[in-house]
Short mmCIF file of C-alpha atoms in Angstrom, two decimals:
data_model
loop_
_atom_site.label_atom_id
_atom_site.label_comp_id
_atom_site.label_asym_id
_atom_site.label_seq_id
_atom_site.Cartn_x
_atom_site.Cartn_y
_atom_site.Cartn_z
CA UNK A 1 0.00 0.00 0.00
CA UNK A 2 2.84 2.41 0.82
CA UNK A 3 4.41 1.78 -2.59
CA UNK A 4 1.04 2.44 -4.24
CA UNK A 5 0.74 5.81 -2.48
CA UNK A 6 4.27 6.72 -3.57
CA UNK A 7 3.37 5.79 -7.15
CA UNK A 8 0.36 8.16 -7.06
CA UNK A 9 2.58 10.95 -5.73
CA UNK A 10 5.11 10.41 -8.55
CA UNK A 11 2.37 10.53 -11.17
CA UNK A 12 1.08 13.78 -9.68
CA UNK A 13 4.51 15.39 -9.74
CA UNK A 14 4.95 14.43 -13.40
CA UNK A 15 1.64 16.08 -14.26
CA UNK A 16 2.58 19.26 -12.40
CA UNK A 17 5.88 19.48 -14.25
CA UNK A 18 4.27 18.79 -17.62
CA UNK A 19 1.62 21.47 -17.16
CA UNK A 20 3.91 23.99 -15.51
CA UNK A 21 1.54 24.43 -12.58
CA UNK A 22 3.02 25.84 -9.37
CA UNK A 23 2.81 23.34 -6.51
CA UNK A 24 1.23 25.92 -4.23
CA UNK A 25 -2.08 26.12 -6.09
CA UNK A 26 -2.98 22.60 -4.94
CA UNK A 27 -2.37 23.19 -1.25
CA UNK A 28 -5.88 24.38 -0.41
CA UNK A 29 -7.58 21.52 -2.24
CA UNK A 30 -5.15 18.99 -0.77
CA UNK A 31 -5.91 20.28 2.70
CA UNK A 32 -9.57 19.52 2.10
CA UNK A 33 -8.77 16.02 0.83
CA UNK A 34 -6.51 15.40 3.84
CA UNK A 35 -9.39 16.31 6.15
CA UNK A 36 -11.79 14.08 4.22
CA UNK A 37 -9.48 11.09 4.56
CA UNK A 38 -8.77 11.80 8.25
CA UNK A 39 -12.51 12.01 9.00
CA UNK A 40 -12.98 8.39 7.99
CA UNK A 41 -14.74 9.08 4.71
CA UNK A 42 -13.93 6.19 2.36
CA UNK A 43 -15.26 7.30 -1.02
CA UNK A 44 -14.84 10.68 -2.72
CA UNK A 45 -16.79 11.68 -5.83
CA UNK A 46 -15.75 14.65 -7.94
CA UNK A 47 -18.97 16.06 -9.36
CA UNK A 48 -20.41 19.43 -10.28
CA UNK A 49 -21.30 21.25 -12.32
CA UNK A 50 -18.69 19.61 -14.51
CA UNK A 51 -15.52 18.50 -12.70
CA UNK A 52 -13.52 18.17 -15.93
CA UNK A 53 -13.60 21.98 -16.17
CA UNK A 54 -11.29 22.08 -13.13
CA UNK A 55 -7.79 22.65 -14.52
CA UNK A 56 -6.02 20.48 -11.97
CA UNK A 57 -8.63 17.72 -11.70
CA UNK A 58 -6.09 15.01 -12.57
CA UNK A 59 -3.74 16.09 -9.80
CA UNK A 60 -6.63 16.10 -7.31
CA UNK A 61 -7.70 12.60 -8.36
CA UNK A 62 -4.17 11.26 -7.92
CA UNK A 63 -3.78 12.98 -4.57
CA UNK A 64 -7.07 11.56 -3.30
CA UNK A 65 -5.96 8.09 -4.42
CA UNK A 66 -2.63 8.57 -2.62
CA UNK A 67 -4.59 9.24 0.58
CA UNK A 68 -6.31 5.86 0.30
CA UNK A 69 -9.70 7.11 -0.88
CA UNK A 70 -11.88 5.33 -3.41
CA UNK A 71 -12.30 7.96 -6.15
CA UNK A 72 -15.21 8.44 -8.52
CA UNK A 73 -15.92 11.17 -11.06
CA UNK A 74 -19.34 12.12 -12.42
CA UNK A 75 -19.35 13.84 -15.80
CA UNK A 76 -21.69 14.89 -18.58
CA UNK A 77 -19.06 13.41 -20.98
CA UNK A 78 -18.71 16.48 -23.23
CA UNK A 79 -15.02 16.90 -22.31
CA UNK A 80 -14.38 13.19 -21.87
CA UNK A 81 -12.11 12.53 -24.82
CA UNK A 82 -8.48 12.00 -25.76
CA UNK A 83 -5.90 12.13 -22.98
CA UNK A 84 -8.34 12.93 -20.18
CA UNK A 85 -10.52 9.94 -21.11
CA UNK A 86 -7.50 7.65 -21.05
CA UNK A 87 -6.48 9.10 -17.68
CA UNK A 88 -9.95 8.51 -16.20
CA UNK A 89 -10.07 4.92 -17.43
CA UNK A 90 -6.63 4.22 -15.97
CA UNK A 91 -6.78 6.05 -12.63
CA UNK A 92 -10.37 6.29 -11.37
CA UNK A 93 -12.10 3.60 -9.37
CA UNK A 94 -15.45 4.57 -10.89
CA UNK A 95 -16.31 6.67 -13.94
CA UNK A 96 -19.92 7.82 -13.76
CA UNK A 97 -21.76 9.31 -16.73
CA UNK A 98 -25.16 10.96 -16.84
CA UNK A 99 -27.62 9.39 -19.27
CA UNK A 100 -31.37 9.96 -19.12
CA UNK A 101 -32.65 7.99 -22.10
CA UNK A 102 -31.86 5.94 -25.18
CA UNK A 103 -31.87 8.72 -27.78
CA UNK A 104 -30.59 12.23 -28.42
CA UNK A 105 -34.21 13.42 -28.52
CA UNK A 106 -34.78 12.29 -24.95
CA UNK A 107 -31.55 13.95 -23.82
CA UNK A 108 -32.68 17.21 -25.39
CA UNK A 109 -36.00 17.03 -23.52
CA UNK A 110 -33.98 16.58 -20.34
CA UNK A 111 -32.07 19.80 -21.25
CA UNK A 112 -28.84 18.01 -22.14
CA UNK A 113 -26.65 18.61 -25.20
CA UNK A 114 -28.31 17.55 -28.46
CA UNK A 115 -25.68 14.88 -29.15
CA UNK A 116 -25.37 13.72 -25.56
CA UNK A 117 -26.57 10.18 -26.20
CA UNK A 118 -24.11 9.68 -29.08
CA UNK A 119 -21.24 10.95 -26.94
CA UNK A 120 -21.94 8.57 -24.05
CA UNK A 121 -22.25 5.65 -26.46
CA UNK A 122 -18.84 6.53 -27.92
CA UNK A 123 -17.25 6.54 -24.46
CA UNK A 124 -18.86 3.22 -23.53
CA UNK A 125 -17.63 1.61 -26.75
CA UNK A 126 -14.11 2.97 -26.22
CA UNK A 127 -14.01 1.88 -22.58
CA UNK A 128 -15.18 -1.65 -23.43
CA UNK A 129 -12.01 -2.38 -25.42
CA UNK A 130 -9.53 -0.09 -23.65
CA UNK A 131 -6.59 -2.36 -22.69
CA UNK A 132 -5.37 -0.36 -19.67
CA UNK A 133 -8.75 0.27 -18.10
CA UNK A 134 -8.80 -0.02 -14.31
CA UNK A 135 -12.05 1.78 -13.51
CA UNK A 136 -15.61 0.52 -13.45
CA UNK A 137 -18.49 2.20 -15.27
CA UNK A 138 -21.67 3.59 -13.74
CA UNK A 139 -24.64 5.43 -15.24
CA UNK A 140 -26.76 8.00 -13.40
CA UNK A 141 -30.30 8.55 -14.71
CA UNK A 142 -32.64 11.31 -13.57
CA UNK A 143 -36.24 10.18 -13.95
CA UNK A 144 -38.76 12.97 -14.55
CA UNK A 145 -42.13 13.35 -16.22
CA UNK A 146 -40.22 14.00 -19.47
CA UNK A 147 -38.61 10.54 -19.71
CA UNK A 148 -40.40 8.23 -17.26
CA UNK A 149 -41.82 6.00 -20.02
CA UNK A 150 -38.49 5.65 -21.84
CA UNK A 151 -36.05 4.86 -19.05
CA UNK A 152 -36.70 1.12 -19.36
CA UNK A 153 -35.53 1.35 -22.99
CA UNK A 154 -32.02 1.89 -21.61
CA UNK A 155 -31.85 -1.68 -20.26
CA UNK A 156 -30.10 -3.12 -23.37
CA UNK A 157 -27.42 -0.42 -23.08
CA UNK A 158 -26.70 -1.35 -19.46
CA UNK A 159 -26.67 -5.07 -20.21
CA UNK A 160 -24.57 -4.91 -23.36
CA UNK A 161 -22.13 -2.00 -22.86
CA UNK A 162 -20.24 -3.07 -19.73
CA UNK A 163 -22.13 -0.87 -17.26
CA UNK A 164 -21.66 -2.26 -13.74
CA UNK A 165 -23.93 0.05 -11.76
CA UNK A 166 -27.02 2.03 -12.74
CA UNK A 167 -28.58 4.54 -10.39
CA UNK A 168 -32.06 5.99 -10.88
CA UNK A 169 -32.75 9.35 -9.24
CA UNK A 170 -36.20 10.77 -8.79
CA UNK A 171 -36.16 14.33 -10.10
CA UNK A 172 -36.34 16.75 -7.19
CA UNK A 173 -35.97 20.54 -7.43
CA UNK A 174 -33.02 20.70 -5.06
CA UNK A 175 -30.70 23.37 -6.43
CA UNK A 176 -29.70 25.36 -9.53
CA UNK A 177 -31.57 24.74 -12.77
CA UNK A 178 -33.57 21.92 -11.19
CA UNK A 179 -35.13 24.36 -8.70
CA UNK A 180 -35.82 26.91 -11.44
CA UNK A 181 -37.52 24.35 -13.72
CA UNK A 182 -39.06 22.13 -11.06
CA UNK A 183 -42.67 22.34 -12.22
CA UNK A 184 -41.76 21.27 -15.76
CA UNK A 185 -39.94 18.10 -14.67
CA UNK A 186 -41.37 17.03 -11.32
CA UNK A 187 -42.62 13.44 -11.14
CA UNK A 188 -44.93 11.92 -8.56
CA UNK A 189 -43.66 9.32 -6.12
CA UNK A 190 -46.01 6.75 -7.62
CA UNK A 191 -44.85 7.37 -11.21
CA UNK A 192 -41.20 7.22 -10.22
CA UNK A 193 -41.72 3.99 -8.32
CA UNK A 194 -43.48 2.47 -11.35
CA UNK A 195 -40.65 3.51 -13.70
CA UNK A 196 -38.01 2.07 -11.37
CA UNK A 197 -39.93 -1.19 -10.99
CA UNK A 198 -40.27 -1.51 -14.78
CA UNK A 199 -36.49 -1.15 -15.08
CA UNK A 200 -35.78 -3.79 -12.45
CA UNK A 201 -38.21 -6.20 -14.08
CA UNK A 202 -36.60 -5.70 -17.49
CA UNK A 203 -33.12 -6.18 -15.99
CA UNK A 204 -34.04 -9.67 -14.80
CA UNK A 205 -31.12 -11.42 -13.10
CA UNK A 206 -29.03 -8.25 -13.37
CA UNK A 207 -31.51 -6.16 -11.37
CA UNK A 208 -29.10 -6.07 -8.42
CA UNK A 209 -26.88 -3.60 -10.31
CA UNK A 210 -29.73 -1.05 -10.20
CA UNK A 211 -30.08 1.27 -7.21
CA UNK A 212 -32.92 3.70 -6.64
CA UNK A 213 -32.80 7.11 -4.97
CA UNK A 214 -36.27 8.55 -4.42
CA UNK A 215 -37.40 11.83 -2.88
CA UNK A 216 -37.24 10.46 0.65
CA UNK A 217 -33.90 8.69 0.43
CA UNK A 218 -32.09 11.76 -0.93
CA UNK A 219 -32.64 13.49 2.43
CA UNK A 220 -29.35 13.68 4.36
CA UNK A 221 -27.89 11.12 1.92
CA UNK A 222 -25.04 13.11 0.35
CA UNK A 223 -22.29 14.97 2.20
CA UNK A 224 -21.58 17.64 -0.45
CA UNK A 225 -18.47 19.81 -0.23
CA UNK A 226 -18.59 22.93 -2.41
CA UNK A 227 -15.54 24.69 -3.96
CA UNK A 228 -15.35 27.18 -1.08
CA UNK A 229 -15.28 24.32 1.43
CA UNK A 230 -18.90 24.65 2.60
CA UNK A 231 -20.47 21.31 3.51
CA UNK A 232 -24.16 20.91 2.71
CA UNK A 233 -26.78 18.20 3.03
CA UNK A 234 -30.32 18.09 1.71
CA UNK A 235 -32.88 18.84 4.40
CA UNK A 236 -36.55 19.00 3.33
CA UNK A 237 -35.31 19.52 -0.26
CA UNK A 238 -33.23 22.54 0.74
CA UNK A 239 -29.47 22.81 1.21
CA UNK A 240 -28.45 23.05 4.85
CA UNK A 241 -24.89 24.17 5.62
CA UNK A 242 -23.20 21.99 8.23
CA UNK A 243 -19.88 23.83 8.30
CA UNK A 244 -16.72 24.27 6.28
CA UNK A 245 -14.30 21.48 5.37
CA UNK A 246 -11.30 23.81 5.49
CA UNK A 247 -12.08 25.51 8.78
CA UNK A 248 -14.22 23.28 10.98
CA UNK A 249 -13.71 19.89 12.60
CA UNK A 250 -14.66 17.70 9.64
CA UNK A 251 -14.48 14.50 11.67
CA UNK A 252 -17.03 15.87 14.14
CA UNK A 253 -19.31 17.12 11.35
CA UNK A 254 -19.06 13.71 9.67
CA UNK A 255 -19.98 11.96 12.92
CA UNK A 256 -22.56 14.33 14.39
CA UNK A 257 -23.78 16.70 11.69
CA UNK A 258 -26.99 14.91 10.82
CA UNK A 259 -25.61 13.20 7.72
CA UNK A 260 -26.85 9.67 7.02
CA UNK A 261 -23.59 7.76 7.34
CA UNK A 262 -25.38 4.46 6.89
CA UNK A 263 -26.24 5.59 3.37
CA UNK A 264 -22.57 6.38 2.66
CA UNK A 265 -21.47 3.00 3.99
CA UNK A 266 -24.09 1.20 1.89
CA UNK A 267 -23.06 3.00 -1.29
CA UNK A 268 -19.38 2.43 -0.59
CA UNK A 269 -19.95 -1.27 0.06
CA UNK A 270 -21.80 -1.53 -3.26
CA UNK A 271 -18.94 0.25 -5.04
CA UNK A 272 -16.40 -2.18 -3.60
CA UNK A 273 -18.41 -5.32 -4.38
#
């Protein structure tokens, strides 16, 4: 394990030298990662927004790996090409892509890029034959009233394209554009449950790779650290600030801040399996 950590550090130094980035610009982010690891958190997901817009995302991934964390990245796939795609396939534990249907038309209705479906299919095809791939592939699907009848059509993609986990999220107007457009996309609990059940039925023996996150289970389920260090959880479909990862006792917040640690442990166990 020590040799593995040293290997991650060497890779990070090579990247810094290649890009000409001063070592000091990573100190603040590394401090946050150090605190995450020390608090007993086992899995770290870089998400957004779009994490591939962060200039030093590769260095942060390698540093998190060097601290013994399981590292995942969630992306819309637009920037996932060339060298950065190869890097993700080699270095991540999990690469998660957002996909809300089986056509570009469905993606457009879900406000994604018009060629989003084609792009994700290209990445899945590339990853399936990539010889140095070390990461596993996951899809995240937001189920709303715009795509609820088409989500089950994605089953052949999951079964045939090497996807190892598939998570269905009930659309909830939590933050950003989702809160602004909530009325246009909101789906009832009953309709979401029916869509999720249709997926599981269609998956047959592979249904255990599908996980479901409904309106109730999203409460207190994600310990979200924002770029400024603020830590937020969802509380009654509103963000509640617990503290700051760079200034406060992260271990205490992790243990006593109202976050559902059982949910974290369950997701981490599923990611390891």
